[in-house]
mmCIF file of C-alpha atoms in Angstrom:
data_model
loop_
_atom_site.group_PDB
_atom_site.id
_atom_site.type_symbol
_atom_site.label_atom_id
_atom_site.label_comp_id
_atom_site.label_asym_id
_atom_site.label_seq_id
_atom_site.Cartn_x
_atom_site.Cartn_y
_atom_site.Cartn_z
ATOM 1 C CA UNK G 1 -14.046 15.958 -12.146
ATOM 2 C CA UNK G 2 -16.005 13.319 -14.117
ATOM 3 C CA UNK G 3 -14.120 10.094 -14.767
ATOM 4 C CA UNK G 4 -11.912 10.262 -17.861
ATOM 5 C CA UNK G 5 -11.911 7.279 -20.261
ATOM 6 C CA UNK G 6 -8.890 6.533 -22.471
ATOM 7 C CA UNK G 7 -8.246 3.610 -24.782
ATOM 8 C CA UNK G 8 -5.012 1.682 -24.447
ATOM 9 C CA UNK G 9 -4.721 -0.097 -27.770
ATOM 10 C CA UNK G 10 -7.570 -2.372 -28.838
ATOM 11 C CA UNK G 11 -7.964 -4.294 -25.562
ATOM 12 C CA UNK G 12 -7.590 -1.877 -22.646
ATOM 13 C CA UNK G 13 -9.800 0.858 -21.252
ATOM 14 C CA UNK G 14 -8.128 3.165 -18.710
ATOM 15 C CA UNK G 15 -10.387 5.146 -16.371
ATOM 16 C CA UNK G 16 -9.001 8.102 -14.413
ATOM 17 C CA UNK G 17 -11.308 8.815 -11.472
ATOM 18 C CA UNK G 18 -9.368 11.835 -10.207
ATOM 19 C CA UNK G 19 -6.182 13.757 -10.968
ATOM 20 C CA UNK G 20 -5.183 13.629 -7.288
ATOM 21 C CA UNK G 21 -5.155 10.830 -4.751
ATOM 22 C CA UNK G 22 -7.866 10.786 -2.082
ATOM 23 C CA UNK G 23 -9.753 8.129 -0.170
ATOM 24 C CA UNK G 24 -12.899 9.105 -2.073
ATOM 25 C CA UNK G 25 -11.195 8.556 -5.434
ATOM 26 C CA UNK G 26 -9.714 5.291 -4.225
ATOM 27 C CA UNK G 27 -13.108 4.148 -2.973
ATOM 28 C CA UNK G 28 -14.741 4.908 -6.313
ATOM 29 C CA UNK G 29 -12.056 2.885 -8.099
ATOM 30 C CA UNK G 30 -12.272 -0.103 -5.757
ATOM 31 C CA UNK G 31 -16.094 -0.198 -5.656
ATOM 32 C CA UNK G 32 -16.515 0.119 -9.438
ATOM 33 C CA UNK G 33 -13.988 -2.640 -10.117
ATOM 34 C CA UNK G 34 -15.488 -4.881 -7.439
ATOM 35 C CA UNK G 35 -18.977 -4.508 -8.930
ATOM 36 C CA UNK G 36 -17.583 -5.080 -12.420
ATOM 37 C CA UNK G 37 -15.962 -8.311 -11.260
ATOM 38 C CA UNK G 38 -19.183 -9.420 -9.542
ATOM 39 C CA UNK G 39 -21.136 -8.940 -12.779
ATOM 40 C CA UNK G 40 -18.823 -11.372 -14.629
ATOM 41 C CA UNK G 41 -19.474 -9.634 -17.952
ATOM 42 C CA UNK G 42 -18.501 -11.755 -20.976
ATOM 43 C CA UNK G 43 -15.460 -10.280 -22.700
ATOM 44 C CA UNK G 44 -13.959 -8.647 -19.601
ATOM 45 C CA UNK G 45 -10.702 -10.522 -19.054
ATOM 46 C CA UNK G 46 -8.728 -8.486 -16.480
ATOM 47 C CA UNK G 47 -9.504 -5.748 -13.955
ATOM 48 C CA UNK G 48 -6.755 -3.706 -12.312
ATOM 49 C CA UNK G 49 -7.670 -1.073 -9.671
ATOM 50 C CA UNK G 50 -5.099 1.599 -8.794
ATOM 51 C CA UNK G 51 -4.747 4.616 -6.504
ATOM 52 C CA UNK G 52 -7.251 6.921 -8.218
ATOM 53 C CA UNK G 53 -7.879 5.030 -11.438
ATOM 54 C CA UNK G 54 -8.372 1.567 -12.862
ATOM 55 C CA UNK G 55 -7.823 -0.338 -16.081
ATOM 56 C CA UNK G 56 -9.976 -3.006 -17.709
ATOM 57 C CA UNK G 57 -8.771 -5.456 -20.317
ATOM 58 C CA UNK G 58 -11.453 -6.736 -22.644
ATOM 59 C CA UNK G 59 -11.954 -8.837 -25.769
ATOM 60 C CA UNK G 60 -13.287 -6.478 -28.467
ATOM 61 C CA UNK G 61 -14.699 -9.462 -30.363
ATOM 62 C CA UNK G 62 -17.002 -10.150 -27.402
ATOM 63 C CA UNK G 63 -17.810 -6.693 -26.000
ATOM 64 C CA UNK G 64 -17.386 -3.310 -27.667
ATOM 65 C CA UNK G 65 -15.596 -0.470 -25.940
ATOM 66 C CA UNK G 66 -18.821 1.565 -26.090
ATOM 67 C CA UNK G 67 -20.784 -1.140 -24.276
ATOM 68 C CA UNK G 68 -18.025 -1.571 -21.689
ATOM 69 C CA UNK G 69 -17.881 2.158 -21.027
ATOM 70 C CA UNK G 70 -21.661 2.300 -20.677
ATOM 71 C CA UNK G 71 -21.480 -0.509 -18.115
ATOM 72 C CA UNK G 72 -18.810 1.308 -16.124
ATOM 73 C CA UNK G 73 -20.672 4.600 -16.211
ATOM 74 C CA UNK G 74 -23.790 2.861 -14.945
ATOM 75 C CA UNK G 75 -21.869 1.279 -12.070
ATOM 76 C CA UNK G 76 -20.233 4.572 -11.071
ATOM 77 C CA UNK G 77 -23.561 6.423 -11.230
ATOM 78 C CA UNK G 78 -25.020 3.791 -8.923
ATOM 79 C CA UNK G 79 -22.313 4.515 -6.387
ATOM 80 C CA UNK G 80 -22.995 8.267 -6.568
ATOM 81 C CA UNK G 81 -22.688 10.236 -3.335
ATOM 82 C CA UNK G 82 -22.651 6.982 -1.461
ATOM 83 C CA UNK G 83 -22.310 5.818 2.100
ATOM 84 C CA UNK G 84 -19.665 3.444 0.803
ATOM 85 C CA UNK G 85 -18.558 0.518 2.893
ATOM 86 C CA UNK G 86 -15.891 -2.051 2.189
ATOM 87 C CA UNK G 87 -15.611 -5.513 3.700
ATOM 88 C CA UNK G 88 -11.890 -5.984 4.167
ATOM 89 C CA UNK G 89 -9.249 -6.977 6.734
ATOM 90 C CA UNK G 90 -6.806 -5.175 9.009
ATOM 91 C CA UNK G 91 -3.302 -6.631 9.376
ATOM 92 C CA UNK G 92 -0.527 -5.774 11.814
ATOM 93 C CA UNK G 93 2.937 -5.802 10.230
ATOM 94 C CA UNK G 94 6.119 -5.743 12.338
ATOM 95 C CA UNK G 95 8.780 -3.259 11.198
ATOM 96 C CA UNK G 96 12.362 -2.953 12.370
ATOM 97 C CA UNK G 97 12.872 0.792 11.879
ATOM 98 C CA UNK G 98 16.427 2.035 11.396
ATOM 99 C CA UNK G 99 17.696 -1.485 10.671
ATOM 100 C CA UNK G 100 21.344 -2.081 9.655
ATOM 101 C CA UNK G 101 20.577 -3.395 6.129
ATOM 102 C CA UNK G 102 18.661 -0.411 4.796
ATOM 103 C CA UNK G 103 21.095 1.856 6.676
ATOM 104 C CA UNK G 104 24.055 0.306 4.860
ATOM 105 C CA UNK G 105 22.208 0.701 1.564
ATOM 106 C CA UNK G 106 21.172 4.316 2.090
ATOM 107 C CA UNK G 107 24.729 5.237 3.055
ATOM 108 C CA UNK G 108 25.984 3.804 -0.270
ATOM 109 C CA UNK G 109 23.636 6.110 -2.168
ATOM 110 C CA UNK G 110 23.963 9.430 -0.294
ATOM 111 C CA UNK G 111 25.152 11.156 -3.464
ATOM 112 C CA UNK G 112 21.623 10.626 -4.856
ATOM 113 C CA UNK G 113 19.853 12.085 -1.843
ATOM 114 C CA UNK G 114 18.532 15.594 -1.052
ATOM 115 C CA UNK G 115 20.381 15.617 2.266
ATOM 116 C CA UNK G 116 23.582 13.523 2.141
ATOM 117 C CA UNK G 117 24.391 14.338 5.773
ATOM 118 C CA UNK G 118 21.176 12.789 7.192
ATOM 119 C CA UNK G 119 19.679 9.313 7.164
ATOM 120 C CA UNK G 120 16.354 8.817 5.384
ATOM 121 C CA UNK G 121 14.521 8.731 8.720
ATOM 122 C CA UNK G 122 16.205 11.918 9.915
ATOM 123 C CA UNK G 123 15.402 13.682 6.647
ATOM 124 C CA UNK G 124 11.758 12.559 6.715
ATOM 125 C CA UNK G 125 11.310 13.581 10.346
ATOM 126 C CA UNK G 126 12.682 17.054 9.702
ATOM 127 C CA UNK G 127 10.713 17.486 6.454
ATOM 128 C CA UNK G 128 7.474 16.776 8.324
ATOM 129 C CA UNK G 129 8.178 18.949 11.351
ATOM 130 C CA UNK G 130 8.892 16.232 13.923
ATOM 131 C CA UNK G 131 11.393 16.909 16.675
ATOM 132 C CA UNK G 132 13.241 13.629 16.225
ATOM 133 C CA UNK G 133 13.192 10.227 14.550
ATOM 134 C CA UNK G 134 11.316 8.636 17.466
ATOM 135 C CA UNK G 135 8.384 11.038 17.033
ATOM 136 C CA UNK G 136 8.379 10.404 13.307
ATOM 137 C CA UNK G 137 8.291 6.609 13.767
ATOM 138 C CA UNK G 138 5.362 7.052 16.134
ATOM 139 C CA UNK G 139 3.507 9.086 13.493
ATOM 140 C CA UNK G 140 4.256 6.503 10.779
ATOM 141 C CA UNK G 141 3.235 3.503 12.863
ATOM 142 C CA UNK G 142 0.357 4.825 14.982
ATOM 143 C CA UNK G 143 -2.267 5.189 12.254
ATOM 144 C CA UNK G 144 -3.542 2.583 9.767
ATOM 145 C CA UNK G 145 -2.848 2.598 6.025
ATOM 146 C CA UNK G 146 -5.023 1.625 3.075
ATOM 147 C CA UNK G 147 -3.482 -0.598 0.405
ATOM 148 C CA UNK G 148 -4.633 1.410 -2.591
ATOM 149 C CA UNK G 149 -2.955 -0.715 -5.267
ATOM 150 C CA UNK G 150 -0.541 -3.617 -5.718
ATOM 151 C CA UNK G 151 1.985 -3.548 -8.521
ATOM 152 C CA UNK G 152 5.020 -1.911 -10.118
ATOM 153 C CA UNK G 153 6.798 -5.136 -9.218
ATOM 154 C CA UNK G 154 4.979 -8.305 -8.206
ATOM 155 C CA UNK G 155 3.332 -8.017 -4.800
ATOM 156 C CA UNK G 156 4.459 -4.469 -3.906
ATOM 157 C CA UNK G 157 1.705 -2.592 -2.015
ATOM 158 C CA UNK G 158 1.196 1.172 -2.245
ATOM 159 C CA UNK G 159 -0.310 2.388 1.034
ATOM 160 C CA UNK G 160 -2.172 5.623 1.744
ATOM 161 C CA UNK G 161 -2.286 6.977 5.297
ATOM 162 C CA UNK G 162 -5.698 7.010 6.961
ATOM 163 C CA UNK G 163 -5.507 10.496 8.488
ATOM 164 C CA UNK G 164 -6.728 13.993 7.698
ATOM 165 C CA UNK G 165 -5.050 15.258 4.530
ATOM 166 C CA UNK G 166 -3.326 18.077 6.443
ATOM 167 C CA UNK G 167 -1.617 15.517 8.709
ATOM 168 C CA UNK G 168 -0.384 13.147 6.017
ATOM 169 C CA UNK G 169 3.304 12.404 5.893
ATOM 170 C CA UNK G 170 4.911 13.741 2.709
ATOM 171 C CA UNK G 171 8.468 12.892 1.688
ATOM 172 C CA UNK G 172 10.068 13.334 -1.746
ATOM 173 C CA UNK G 173 11.784 10.417 -3.440
ATOM 174 C CA UNK G 174 15.553 10.290 -3.945
ATOM 175 C CA UNK G 175 16.904 12.787 -6.493
ATOM 176 C CA UNK G 176 18.099 9.799 -8.543
ATOM 177 C CA UNK G 177 16.925 6.212 -8.029
ATOM 178 C CA UNK G 178 19.143 3.687 -6.277
ATOM 179 C CA UNK G 179 20.283 0.557 -8.091
ATOM 180 C CA UNK G 180 19.697 -1.494 -4.937
ATOM 181 C CA UNK G 181 17.016 -1.763 -2.252
ATOM 182 C CA UNK G 182 16.843 -4.636 0.264
ATOM 183 C CA UNK G 183 13.901 -7.012 -0.021
ATOM 184 C CA UNK G 184 11.063 -6.147 2.403
ATOM 185 C CA UNK G 185 12.214 -2.559 2.874
ATOM 186 C CA UNK G 186 9.491 -0.249 4.186
ATOM 187 C CA UNK G 187 9.813 2.774 1.913
ATOM 188 C CA UNK G 188 8.163 6.140 1.383
ATOM 189 C CA UNK G 189 7.714 8.470 -1.580
ATOM 190 C CA UNK G 190 5.324 11.389 -1.975
ATOM 191 C CA UNK G 191 2.286 10.485 0.136
ATOM 192 C CA UNK G 192 2.680 6.703 -0.207
ATOM 193 C CA UNK G 193 4.313 4.116 1.989
ATOM 194 C CA UNK G 194 5.244 0.755 0.484
ATOM 195 C CA UNK G 195 6.987 -2.545 1.144
ATOM 196 C CA UNK G 196 9.525 -3.649 -1.465
ATOM 197 C CA UNK G 197 8.511 -7.230 -2.220
ATOM 198 C CA UNK G 198 11.823 -8.093 -3.916
ATOM 199 C CA UNK G 199 15.361 -6.752 -3.934
ATOM 200 C CA UNK G 200 15.994 -4.236 -6.696
ATOM 201 C CA UNK G 201 16.176 -0.630 -7.803
ATOM 202 C CA UNK G 202 14.106 2.030 -6.073
ATOM 203 C CA UNK G 203 13.799 5.684 -5.227
ATOM 204 C CA UNK G 204 11.676 5.768 -2.075
ATOM 205 C CA UNK G 205 13.112 6.845 1.273
ATOM 206 C CA UNK G 206 14.022 3.771 3.373
ATOM 207 C CA UNK G 207 12.656 3.675 6.927
ATOM 208 C CA UNK G 208 13.117 0.052 7.982
ATOM 209 C CA UNK G 209 12.449 -3.554 7.081
ATOM 210 C CA UNK G 210 9.785 -6.128 7.881
ATOM 211 C CA UNK G 211 10.660 -9.755 8.690
ATOM 212 C CA UNK G 212 7.483 -11.072 7.015
ATOM 213 C CA UNK G 213 7.638 -11.982 3.289
ATOM 214 C CA UNK G 214 4.805 -10.615 1.151
ATOM 215 C CA UNK G 215 5.589 -12.360 -2.148
ATOM 216 C CA UNK G 216 6.836 -15.871 -2.903
ATOM 217 C CA UNK G 217 6.280 -17.663 -6.245
ATOM 218 C CA UNK G 218 6.902 -20.964 -4.459
ATOM 219 C CA UNK G 219 4.333 -20.107 -1.751
ATOM 220 C CA UNK G 220 6.424 -21.527 1.079
ATOM 221 C CA UNK G 221 5.309 -19.310 4.018
ATOM 222 C CA UNK G 222 2.027 -20.380 5.592
ATOM 223 C CA UNK G 223 0.362 -17.012 4.941
ATOM 224 C CA UNK G 224 1.150 -17.300 1.197
ATOM 225 C CA UNK G 225 -0.182 -20.826 0.654
ATOM 226 C CA UNK G 226 -3.415 -19.574 -0.942
ATOM 227 C CA UNK G 227 -1.702 -17.087 -3.280
ATOM 228 C CA UNK G 228 1.878 -16.019 -3.954
ATOM 229 C CA UNK G 229 0.999 -12.326 -3.359
ATOM 230 C CA UNK G 230 -0.175 -11.374 0.123
ATOM 231 C CA UNK G 231 -1.725 -7.920 -0.274
ATOM 232 C CA UNK G 232 -4.960 -6.974 -2.011
ATOM 233 C CA UNK G 233 -6.323 -3.480 -2.735
ATOM 234 C CA UNK G 234 -8.509 -2.453 0.194
ATOM 235 C CA UNK G 235 -6.381 -4.144 2.853
ATOM 236 C CA UNK G 236 -5.704 -2.009 5.933
ATOM 237 C CA UNK G 237 -2.206 -2.151 7.446
ATOM 238 C CA UNK G 238 -0.979 -1.206 10.908
ATOM 239 C CA UNK G 239 2.804 -1.023 11.323
ATOM 240 C CA UNK G 240 4.252 -2.133 14.681
ATOM 241 C CA UNK G 241 7.830 -1.179 15.589
ATOM 242 C CA UNK G 242 10.033 -4.089 16.740
ATOM 243 C CA UNK G 243 13.644 -4.297 17.891
ATOM 244 C CA UNK G 244 16.421 -6.539 16.542
ATOM 245 C CA UNK G 245 15.690 -9.375 18.953
ATOM 246 C CA UNK G 246 12.013 -9.552 17.991
ATOM 247 C CA UNK G 247 12.882 -9.153 14.315
ATOM 248 C CA UNK G 248 15.207 -12.180 14.493
ATOM 249 C CA UNK G 249 12.607 -14.201 16.411
ATOM 250 C CA UNK G 250 9.949 -13.483 13.778
ATOM 251 C CA UNK G 251 12.331 -14.441 10.938
ATOM 252 C CA UNK G 252 12.912 -17.785 12.653
ATOM 253 C CA UNK G 253 9.174 -18.298 13.202
ATOM 254 C CA UNK G 254 8.488 -17.522 9.529
ATOM 255 C CA UNK G 255 11.142 -20.055 8.488
ATOM 256 C CA UNK G 256 9.407 -22.691 10.646
ATOM 257 C CA UNK G 257 5.996 -21.693 9.177
ATOM 258 C CA UNK G 258 4.859 -20.861 12.698
ATOM 259 C CA UNK G 259 4.402 -17.087 12.438
ATOM 260 C CA UNK G 260 0.888 -15.756 12.085
ATOM 261 C CA UNK G 261 0.218 -12.150 11.122
ATOM 262 C CA UNK G 262 -2.367 -10.586 13.451
ATOM 263 C CA UNK G 263 -5.343 -10.207 11.112
ATOM 264 C CA UNK G 264 -9.013 -9.384 11.641
ATOM 265 C CA UNK G 265 -12.011 -8.771 9.365
ATOM 266 C CA UNK G 266 -13.401 -5.219 9.385
ATOM 267 C CA UNK G 267 -16.063 -3.141 7.664
ATOM 268 C CA UNK G 268 -14.703 0.237 6.616
ATOM 269 C CA UNK G 269 -17.134 3.121 6.140
ATOM 270 C CA UNK G 270 -15.947 6.089 4.110
ATOM 271 C CA UNK G 271 -18.726 8.278 5.530
ATOM 272 C CA UNK G 272 -17.759 7.497 9.130
ATOM 273 C CA UNK G 273 -14.098 8.161 8.391
ATOM 274 C CA UNK G 274 -14.839 11.497 6.752
ATOM 275 C CA UNK G 275 -17.068 12.465 9.695
ATOM 276 C CA UNK G 276 -14.268 11.860 12.220
ATOM 277 C CA UNK G 277 -10.894 11.099 10.575
ATOM 278 C CA UNK G 278 -9.072 11.449 13.890
ATOM 279 C CA UNK G 279 -11.114 8.927 15.904
ATOM 280 C CA UNK G 280 -12.521 6.496 13.354
ATOM 281 C CA UNK G 281 -9.203 4.740 12.535
ATOM 282 C CA UNK G 282 -8.937 3.795 16.219
ATOM 283 C CA UNK G 283 -12.151 1.806 15.935
ATOM 284 C CA UNK G 284 -10.689 -0.030 12.937
ATOM 285 C CA UNK G 285 -7.568 -0.974 14.903
ATOM 286 C CA UNK G 286 -9.655 -2.259 17.818
ATOM 287 C CA UNK G 287 -10.489 -5.248 15.619
ATOM 288 C CA UNK G 288 -6.905 -6.453 16.175
ATOM 289 C CA UNK G 289 -7.441 -6.759 19.944
ATOM 290 C CA UNK G 290 -7.161 -10.398 20.891
ATOM 291 C CA UNK G 291 -5.396 -11.448 17.654
ATOM 292 C CA UNK G 292 -1.841 -11.023 18.924
#
């Protein structure tokens, strides 16, 4: 469908690229907003890309909504049926799956769940046709994920699995939201994985927890010294399962400001991914070789 433009009051223009999430829709959103930022147009004050849409805040005394829309339409037309590439980074995040803290929390809220007799991991494994939790964890952690947007609460990344659509993990959210979710929980709802940046309410299934903070207003951890929020749209994430001993060791290393997330620069090509969605993600992950 053509992009749909909607005003949000006098200062916001919302652009819906697609009614459904896809890497193509995400790419259009991220490339249009990147080009808009590069143009540094007077009157454009904020740019917020999302999963399959984006929003622009502007000063109507400096640029009219008609001129802003014309600029955006020109940028999107220039992208067209593109061989889009994105200069980004791939990051390996440790995850302690089936940890005791999210387990204690999910057990407190079984009355809000579709299957009170199963854990979230067991429910998700069965819903996606995996024989057991171990196979499901392998499926969740083996392939990379795109950070398609950051928000809802400060620093929380929404991540979209880089696989063929037919192989994407799909898990419904809780029937009713929880009033508590541990900080740094790795969650899942619909087709999106996420990391809860702070403790609070939530409705996503809880699979585990990462020992690495992703948001800190005081910017204490070494990897947050440049900015209080770690993730950016376009980041690529690879989850790595760890046990309790390694989890504790990483927590201690983070506290000493000695832990370094394995990170490598990569160029992602949408055309190459669409040509071979099974093999291409492996080439992306090869960039992490030698960073651990």
